[in-house]
Tab-separated table of C-alpha atoms in Angstrom:
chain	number	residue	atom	x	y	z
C	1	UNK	CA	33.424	110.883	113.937
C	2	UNK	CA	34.051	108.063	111.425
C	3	UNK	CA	37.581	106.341	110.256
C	4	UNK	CA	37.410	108.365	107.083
C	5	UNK	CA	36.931	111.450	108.419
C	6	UNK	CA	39.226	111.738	111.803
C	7	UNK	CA	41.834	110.377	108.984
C	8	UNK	CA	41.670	113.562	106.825
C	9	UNK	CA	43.943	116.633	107.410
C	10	UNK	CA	43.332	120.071	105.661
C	11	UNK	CA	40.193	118.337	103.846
C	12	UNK	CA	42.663	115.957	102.415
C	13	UNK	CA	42.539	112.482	102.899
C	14	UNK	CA	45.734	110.933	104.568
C	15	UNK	CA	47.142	107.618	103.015
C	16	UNK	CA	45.785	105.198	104.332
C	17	UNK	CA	49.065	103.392	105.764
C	18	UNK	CA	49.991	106.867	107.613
C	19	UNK	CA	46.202	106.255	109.301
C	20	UNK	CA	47.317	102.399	110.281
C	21	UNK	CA	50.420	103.997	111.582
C	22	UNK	CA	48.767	106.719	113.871
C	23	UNK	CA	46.240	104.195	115.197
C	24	UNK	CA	49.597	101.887	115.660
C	25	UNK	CA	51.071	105.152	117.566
C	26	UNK	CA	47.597	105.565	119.791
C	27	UNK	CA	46.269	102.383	120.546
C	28	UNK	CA	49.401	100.114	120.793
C	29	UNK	CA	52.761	101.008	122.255
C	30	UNK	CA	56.062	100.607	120.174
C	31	UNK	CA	59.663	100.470	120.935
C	32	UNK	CA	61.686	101.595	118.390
C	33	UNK	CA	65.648	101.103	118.546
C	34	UNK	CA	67.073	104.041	116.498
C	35	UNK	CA	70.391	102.986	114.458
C	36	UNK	CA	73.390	105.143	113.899
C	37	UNK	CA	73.499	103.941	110.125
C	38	UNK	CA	75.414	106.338	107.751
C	39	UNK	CA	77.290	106.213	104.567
C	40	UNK	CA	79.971	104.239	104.631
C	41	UNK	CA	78.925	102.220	107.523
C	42	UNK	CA	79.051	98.185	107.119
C	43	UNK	CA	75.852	98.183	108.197
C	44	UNK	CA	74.498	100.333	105.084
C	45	UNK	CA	75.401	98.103	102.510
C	46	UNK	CA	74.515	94.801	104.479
C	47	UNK	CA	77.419	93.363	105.321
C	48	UNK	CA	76.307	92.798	109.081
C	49	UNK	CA	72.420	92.829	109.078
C	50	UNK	CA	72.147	90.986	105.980
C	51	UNK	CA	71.501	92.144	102.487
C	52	UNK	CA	68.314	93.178	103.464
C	53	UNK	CA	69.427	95.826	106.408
C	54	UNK	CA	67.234	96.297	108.770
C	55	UNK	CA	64.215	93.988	106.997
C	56	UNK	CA	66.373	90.925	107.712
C	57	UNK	CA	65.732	91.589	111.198
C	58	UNK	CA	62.818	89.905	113.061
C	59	UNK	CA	59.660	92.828	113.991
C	60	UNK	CA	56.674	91.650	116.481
C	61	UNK	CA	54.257	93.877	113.539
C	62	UNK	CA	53.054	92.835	110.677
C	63	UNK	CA	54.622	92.873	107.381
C	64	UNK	CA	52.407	95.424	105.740
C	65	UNK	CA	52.903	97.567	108.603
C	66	UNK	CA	56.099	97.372	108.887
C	67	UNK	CA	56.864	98.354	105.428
C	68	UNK	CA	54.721	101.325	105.673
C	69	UNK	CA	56.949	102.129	109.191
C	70	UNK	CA	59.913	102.237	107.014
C	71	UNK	CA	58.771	103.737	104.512
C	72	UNK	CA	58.579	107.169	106.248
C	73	UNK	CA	61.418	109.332	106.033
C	74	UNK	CA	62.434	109.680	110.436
C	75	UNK	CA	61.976	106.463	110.568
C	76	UNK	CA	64.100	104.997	107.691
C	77	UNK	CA	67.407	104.403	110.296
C	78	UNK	CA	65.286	102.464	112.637
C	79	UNK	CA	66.545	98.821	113.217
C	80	UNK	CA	63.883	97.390	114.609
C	81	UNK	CA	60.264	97.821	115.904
C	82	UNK	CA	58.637	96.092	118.746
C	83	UNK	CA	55.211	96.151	120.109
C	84	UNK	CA	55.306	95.971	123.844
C	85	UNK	CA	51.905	95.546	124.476
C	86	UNK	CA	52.473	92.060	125.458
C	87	UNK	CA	54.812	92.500	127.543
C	88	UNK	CA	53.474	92.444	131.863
C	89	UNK	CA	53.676	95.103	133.766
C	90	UNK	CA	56.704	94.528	135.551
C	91	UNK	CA	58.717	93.809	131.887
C	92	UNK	CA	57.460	97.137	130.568
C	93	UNK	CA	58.101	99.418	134.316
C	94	UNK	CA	62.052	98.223	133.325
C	95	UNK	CA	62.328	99.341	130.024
C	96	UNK	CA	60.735	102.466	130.364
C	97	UNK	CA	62.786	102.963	133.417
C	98	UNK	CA	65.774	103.427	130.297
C	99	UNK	CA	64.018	106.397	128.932
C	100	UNK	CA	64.399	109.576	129.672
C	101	UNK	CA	62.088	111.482	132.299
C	102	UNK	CA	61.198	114.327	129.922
C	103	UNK	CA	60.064	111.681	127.392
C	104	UNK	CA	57.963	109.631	129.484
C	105	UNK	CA	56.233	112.773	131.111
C	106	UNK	CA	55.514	114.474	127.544
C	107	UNK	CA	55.323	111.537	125.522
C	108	UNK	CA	54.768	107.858	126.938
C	109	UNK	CA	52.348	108.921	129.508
C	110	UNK	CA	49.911	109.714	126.139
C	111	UNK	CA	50.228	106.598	124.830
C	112	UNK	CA	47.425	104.943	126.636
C	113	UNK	CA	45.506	104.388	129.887
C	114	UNK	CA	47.659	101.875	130.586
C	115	UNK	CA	50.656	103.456	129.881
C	116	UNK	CA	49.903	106.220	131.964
C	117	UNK	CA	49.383	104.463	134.923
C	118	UNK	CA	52.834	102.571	134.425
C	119	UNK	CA	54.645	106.148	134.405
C	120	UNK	CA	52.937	108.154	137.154
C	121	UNK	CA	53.524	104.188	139.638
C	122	UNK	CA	56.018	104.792	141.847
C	123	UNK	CA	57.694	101.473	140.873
C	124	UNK	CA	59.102	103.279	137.918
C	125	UNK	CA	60.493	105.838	139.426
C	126	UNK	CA	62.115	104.091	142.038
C	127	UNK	CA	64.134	101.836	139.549
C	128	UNK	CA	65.289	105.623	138.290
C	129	UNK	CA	65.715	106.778	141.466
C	130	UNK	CA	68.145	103.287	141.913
C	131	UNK	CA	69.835	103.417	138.777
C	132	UNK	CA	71.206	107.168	139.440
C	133	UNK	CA	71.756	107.635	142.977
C	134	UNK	CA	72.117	103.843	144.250
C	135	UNK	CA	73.418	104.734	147.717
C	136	UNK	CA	71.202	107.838	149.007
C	137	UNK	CA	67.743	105.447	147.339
C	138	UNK	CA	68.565	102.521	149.519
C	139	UNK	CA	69.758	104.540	152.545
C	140	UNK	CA	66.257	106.571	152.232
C	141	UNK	CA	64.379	103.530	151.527
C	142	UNK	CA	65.374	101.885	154.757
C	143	UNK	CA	64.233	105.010	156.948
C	144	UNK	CA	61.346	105.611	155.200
C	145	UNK	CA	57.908	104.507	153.751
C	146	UNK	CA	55.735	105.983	151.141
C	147	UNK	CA	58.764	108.216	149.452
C	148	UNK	CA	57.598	110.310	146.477
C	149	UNK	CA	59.670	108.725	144.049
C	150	UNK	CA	58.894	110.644	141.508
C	151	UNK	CA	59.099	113.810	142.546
C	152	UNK	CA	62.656	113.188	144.111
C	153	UNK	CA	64.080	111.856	140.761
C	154	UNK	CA	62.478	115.005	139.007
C	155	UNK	CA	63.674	117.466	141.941
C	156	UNK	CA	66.862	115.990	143.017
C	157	UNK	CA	66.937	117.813	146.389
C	158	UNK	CA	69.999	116.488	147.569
C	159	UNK	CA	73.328	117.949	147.357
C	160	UNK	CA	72.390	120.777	144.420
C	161	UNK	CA	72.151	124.594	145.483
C	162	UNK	CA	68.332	125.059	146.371
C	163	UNK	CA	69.499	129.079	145.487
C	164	UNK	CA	68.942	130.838	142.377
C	165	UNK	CA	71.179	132.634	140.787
C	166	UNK	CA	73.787	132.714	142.802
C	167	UNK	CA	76.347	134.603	141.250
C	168	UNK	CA	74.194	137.486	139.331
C	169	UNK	CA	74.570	135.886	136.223
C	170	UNK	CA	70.548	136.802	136.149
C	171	UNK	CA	71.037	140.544	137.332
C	172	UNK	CA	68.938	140.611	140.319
C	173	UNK	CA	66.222	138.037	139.362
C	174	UNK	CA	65.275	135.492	141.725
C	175	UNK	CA	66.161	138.166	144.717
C	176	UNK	CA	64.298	140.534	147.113
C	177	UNK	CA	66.351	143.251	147.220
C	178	UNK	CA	66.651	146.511	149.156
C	179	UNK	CA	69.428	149.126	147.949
C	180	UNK	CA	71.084	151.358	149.710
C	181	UNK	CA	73.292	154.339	147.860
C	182	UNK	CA	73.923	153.780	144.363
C	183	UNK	CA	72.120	150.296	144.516
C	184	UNK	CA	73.373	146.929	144.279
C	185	UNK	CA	75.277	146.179	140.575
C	186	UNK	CA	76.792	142.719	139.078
C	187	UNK	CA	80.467	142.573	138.198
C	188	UNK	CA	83.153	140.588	137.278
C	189	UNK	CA	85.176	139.238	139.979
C	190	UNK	CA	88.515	141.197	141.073
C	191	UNK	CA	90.075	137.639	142.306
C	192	UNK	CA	89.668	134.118	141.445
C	193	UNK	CA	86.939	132.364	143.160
C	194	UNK	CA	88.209	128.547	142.926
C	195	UNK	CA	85.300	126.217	142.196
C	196	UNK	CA	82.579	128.869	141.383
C	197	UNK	CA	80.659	128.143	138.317
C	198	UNK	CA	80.720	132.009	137.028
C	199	UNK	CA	83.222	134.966	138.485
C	200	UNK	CA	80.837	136.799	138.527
C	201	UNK	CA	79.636	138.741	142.091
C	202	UNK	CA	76.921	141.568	143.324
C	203	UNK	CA	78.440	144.401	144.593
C	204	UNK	CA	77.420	146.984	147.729
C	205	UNK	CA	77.680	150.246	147.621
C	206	UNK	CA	77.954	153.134	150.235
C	207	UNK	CA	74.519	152.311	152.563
C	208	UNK	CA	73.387	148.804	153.374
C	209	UNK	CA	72.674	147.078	150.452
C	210	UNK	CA	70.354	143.875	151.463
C	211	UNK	CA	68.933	141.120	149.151
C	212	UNK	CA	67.160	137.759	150.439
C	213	UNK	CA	65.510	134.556	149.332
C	214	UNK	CA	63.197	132.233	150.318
C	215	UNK	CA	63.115	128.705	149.638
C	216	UNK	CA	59.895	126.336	149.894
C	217	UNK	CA	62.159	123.051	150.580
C	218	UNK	CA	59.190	121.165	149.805
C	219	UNK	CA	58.472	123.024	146.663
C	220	UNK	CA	61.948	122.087	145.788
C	221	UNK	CA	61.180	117.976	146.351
C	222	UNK	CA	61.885	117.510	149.810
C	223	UNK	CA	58.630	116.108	151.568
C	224	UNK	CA	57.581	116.785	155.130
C	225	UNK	CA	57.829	113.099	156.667
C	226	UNK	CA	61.550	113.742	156.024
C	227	UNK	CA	62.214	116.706	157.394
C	228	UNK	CA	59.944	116.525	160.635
C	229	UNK	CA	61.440	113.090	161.619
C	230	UNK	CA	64.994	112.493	159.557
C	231	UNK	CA	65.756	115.951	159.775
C	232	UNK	CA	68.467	116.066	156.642
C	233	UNK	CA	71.161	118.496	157.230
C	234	UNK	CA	70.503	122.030	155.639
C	235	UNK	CA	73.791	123.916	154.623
C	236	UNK	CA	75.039	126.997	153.494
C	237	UNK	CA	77.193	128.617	152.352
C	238	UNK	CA	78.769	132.354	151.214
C	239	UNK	CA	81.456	134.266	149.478
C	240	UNK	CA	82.665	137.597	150.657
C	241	UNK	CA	85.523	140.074	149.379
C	242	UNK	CA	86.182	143.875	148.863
C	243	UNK	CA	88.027	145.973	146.611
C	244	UNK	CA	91.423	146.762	147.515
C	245	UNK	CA	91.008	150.851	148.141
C	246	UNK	CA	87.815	150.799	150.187
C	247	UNK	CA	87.534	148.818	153.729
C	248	UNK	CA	83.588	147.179	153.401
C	249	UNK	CA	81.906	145.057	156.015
C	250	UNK	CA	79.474	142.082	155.313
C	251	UNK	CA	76.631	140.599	157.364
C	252	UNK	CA	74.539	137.320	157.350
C	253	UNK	CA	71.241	135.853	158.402
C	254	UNK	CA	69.709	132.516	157.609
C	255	UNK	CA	66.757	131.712	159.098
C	256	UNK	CA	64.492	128.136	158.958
C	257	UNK	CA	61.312	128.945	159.132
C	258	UNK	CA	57.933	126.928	159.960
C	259	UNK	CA	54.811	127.145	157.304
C	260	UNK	CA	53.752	130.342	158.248
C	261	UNK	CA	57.036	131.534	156.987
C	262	UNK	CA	56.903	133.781	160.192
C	263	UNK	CA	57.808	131.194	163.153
C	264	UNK	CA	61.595	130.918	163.613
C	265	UNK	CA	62.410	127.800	164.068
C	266	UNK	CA	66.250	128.188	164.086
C	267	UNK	CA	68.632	131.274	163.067
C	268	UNK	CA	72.254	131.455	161.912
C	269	UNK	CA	73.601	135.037	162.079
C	270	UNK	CA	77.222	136.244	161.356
C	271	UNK	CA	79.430	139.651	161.312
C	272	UNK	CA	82.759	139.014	160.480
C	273	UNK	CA	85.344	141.660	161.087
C	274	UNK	CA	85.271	144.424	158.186
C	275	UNK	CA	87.878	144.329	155.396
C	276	UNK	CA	90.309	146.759	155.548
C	277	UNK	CA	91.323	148.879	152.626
C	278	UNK	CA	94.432	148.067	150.693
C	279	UNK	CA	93.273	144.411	151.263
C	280	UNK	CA	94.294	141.938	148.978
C	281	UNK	CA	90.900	141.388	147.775
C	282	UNK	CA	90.404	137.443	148.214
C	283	UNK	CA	87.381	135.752	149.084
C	284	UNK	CA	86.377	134.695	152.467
C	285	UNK	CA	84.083	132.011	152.984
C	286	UNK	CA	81.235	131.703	155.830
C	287	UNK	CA	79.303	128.442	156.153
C	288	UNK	CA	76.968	126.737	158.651
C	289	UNK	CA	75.137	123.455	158.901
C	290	UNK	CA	71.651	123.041	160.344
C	291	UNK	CA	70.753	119.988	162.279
C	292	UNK	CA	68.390	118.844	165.087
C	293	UNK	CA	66.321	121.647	163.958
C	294	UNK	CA	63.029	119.750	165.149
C	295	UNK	CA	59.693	119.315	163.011
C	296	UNK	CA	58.033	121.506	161.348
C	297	UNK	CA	60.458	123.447	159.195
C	298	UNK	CA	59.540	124.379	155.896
C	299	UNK	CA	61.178	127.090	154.945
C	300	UNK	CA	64.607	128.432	154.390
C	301	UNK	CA	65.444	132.384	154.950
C	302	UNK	CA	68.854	133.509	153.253
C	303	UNK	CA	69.675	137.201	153.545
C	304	UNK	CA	72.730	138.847	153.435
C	305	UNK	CA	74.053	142.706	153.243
C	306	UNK	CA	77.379	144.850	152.798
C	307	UNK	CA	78.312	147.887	151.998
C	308	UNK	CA	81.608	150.514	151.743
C	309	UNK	CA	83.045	151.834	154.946
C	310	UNK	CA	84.395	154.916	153.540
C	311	UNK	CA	81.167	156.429	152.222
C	312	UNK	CA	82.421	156.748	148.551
C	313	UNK	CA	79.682	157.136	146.031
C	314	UNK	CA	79.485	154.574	143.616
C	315	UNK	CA	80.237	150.153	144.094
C	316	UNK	CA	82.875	150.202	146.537
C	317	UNK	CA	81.362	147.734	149.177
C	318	UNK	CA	81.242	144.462	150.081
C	319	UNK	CA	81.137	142.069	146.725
C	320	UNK	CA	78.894	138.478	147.629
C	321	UNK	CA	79.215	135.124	144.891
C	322	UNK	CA	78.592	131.737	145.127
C	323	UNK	CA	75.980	131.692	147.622
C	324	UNK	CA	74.350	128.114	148.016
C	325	UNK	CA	71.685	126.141	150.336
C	326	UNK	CA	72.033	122.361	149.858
C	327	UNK	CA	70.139	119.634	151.781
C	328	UNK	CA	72.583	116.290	152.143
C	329	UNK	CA	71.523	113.187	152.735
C	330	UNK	CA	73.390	111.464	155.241
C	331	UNK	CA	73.288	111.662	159.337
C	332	UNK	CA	69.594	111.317	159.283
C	333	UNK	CA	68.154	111.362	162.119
C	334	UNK	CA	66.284	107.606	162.477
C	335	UNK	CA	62.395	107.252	162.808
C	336	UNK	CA	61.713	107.270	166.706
């Protein structure tokens, strides 16, 4: 396909410095500092870029182009252009490492061949990694080699609840659920649950009401070099209350499981005593924390159950919120 014709849109021919500027935009890479330039600003009328604005400024492109840049409405507060073609590897891995990671995924990994190896090098996302979570990149980089960089600044395993929808703010989505009487149901909380991002909790009714979730931890940006040697800590953690007319009881079962997702590798279980009725319908918390769990796991098992104790037809059982799995990063277990 010729200039003329790759350059036409609708049968229409496009101007031809819009063409310069797409070829600009495909072939050569430009950094464009966006300005916050309104009315009434010093900078509109001059005053501190020069009567010129933004043209008194210096540009690495060439005049023609650069008027035709500015010339196009989005692009009219824009201070200054720069190609960065020159600029070495190493130069160009360091500013990109400033932009966003939706951006360079969707948009600066298109720009060219060269570009896109740049943003998939692990160099990149290491600076990231470093500039956002200093202490847990250098403490991981000392233990081990080869880390996906990438994928753990994308996934961030560490420290956020590998869980979905925890509190029901979804319905049931995200959960394997079995009901028992009326059915599991989501409600508002009857007490405060301090800390909780939503007071908002699934309720039991009057059989055993049971809902699970399994969690691919290296799905979720863990990788397997980690967990078979370093063995991160694996918490969780759950919140438990009842009504105050109807006694409930609540049950728990976390499980780590090996690829098969069948092999139990280790098992948390827990019955706490049942709440009575007239209780004053506060939360109780269970937690656990899985370590030395060996190689192999790859899988995380979270069920948990309640229901009423009085029979009463309707959501009168056990009510579960807040329900999280985290992986930390810290009393790894060192490379043997």
């Amino acid at each position: 396909m010729n200039t003329r014709a790759r350059d036409k849109v609708k049968g229409q021919a496009v101007p031809r410095p819009l063409a310069d500027i797409r070829r600009v935009y495909r072939n050569r890479a430009l950094f464009i500092l966006h300005g916050t330039v309104t009315e009434g600003d010093p900078r509109a009328s001059g005053r501190e870029m020069g009567q010129g604005g933004s043209q008194d400024r210096p540009s690495t492109l060439p005049g023609e182009l650069l008027t035709s840049l500015q010339s196009l409405p989005f692009l009219r507060r824009v201070e200054f252009f720069m190609d960065l073609e020159p600029f070495p590897d190493e130069i160009l891995i360091l500013i990109l490492s400033f932009v966003p990671e939706q951006d360079l995924l969707l948009h600066c990994r298109l720009v060219s061949q060269r570009w896109k190896r740049l943003v998939d090098s692990p160099s990149l996302w290491r600076i990231k990694c470093e500039q956002d979570y200093r202490r847990v990149t250098l403490l991981l980089a000392e233990m081990s080699h080869d880390l996906p960089w990438q994928k753990m600044y994308l996934k961030k395993p560490f420290s956020r609840n590998l869980l979905r929808n925890p509190f029901g703010t979804e319905q049931l989505n995200h959960w394997s659920v079995k009901h028992g009487g009326d059915g599991w149901r989501v409600e508002k909380n009857k007490s405060v649950l301090e800390g909780a991002d939503s007071q908002t909790c699934f309720v039991s009714s009057f059989g055993w009401c049971k809902k699970s979730q399994i969690i691919d931890l290296v799905q979720e940006g863990l990788w397997e070099h980690l967990l078979d040697v370093h063995q991160p800590p694996i918490c969780i953690s759950d919140w438990y209350a009842g009504r105050n007319d109807c006694s409930c009881v609540y049950s728990i079962k976390v499980q780590l499981l090996a690829a098969d997702q069948q092999t139990v590798l280790q098992e948390f279980t827990m019955d706490p005593d049942p709440i009575p009725q007239w209780n004053d319908t506060r939360y109780y918390q269970v937690s656990h924390e899985f370590r030395h769990y060996g190689p192999g796991v790859r899988y995380v098992n979270f069920t948990h159950k309640g229901k009423d104790m009085q029979f009463w037809k309707g959501w009168y059982g056990a009510r579960i919120s807040n329900s999280s799995v985290t992986v930390k990063c810290d009393n790894l277990e060192p490379c043997r």
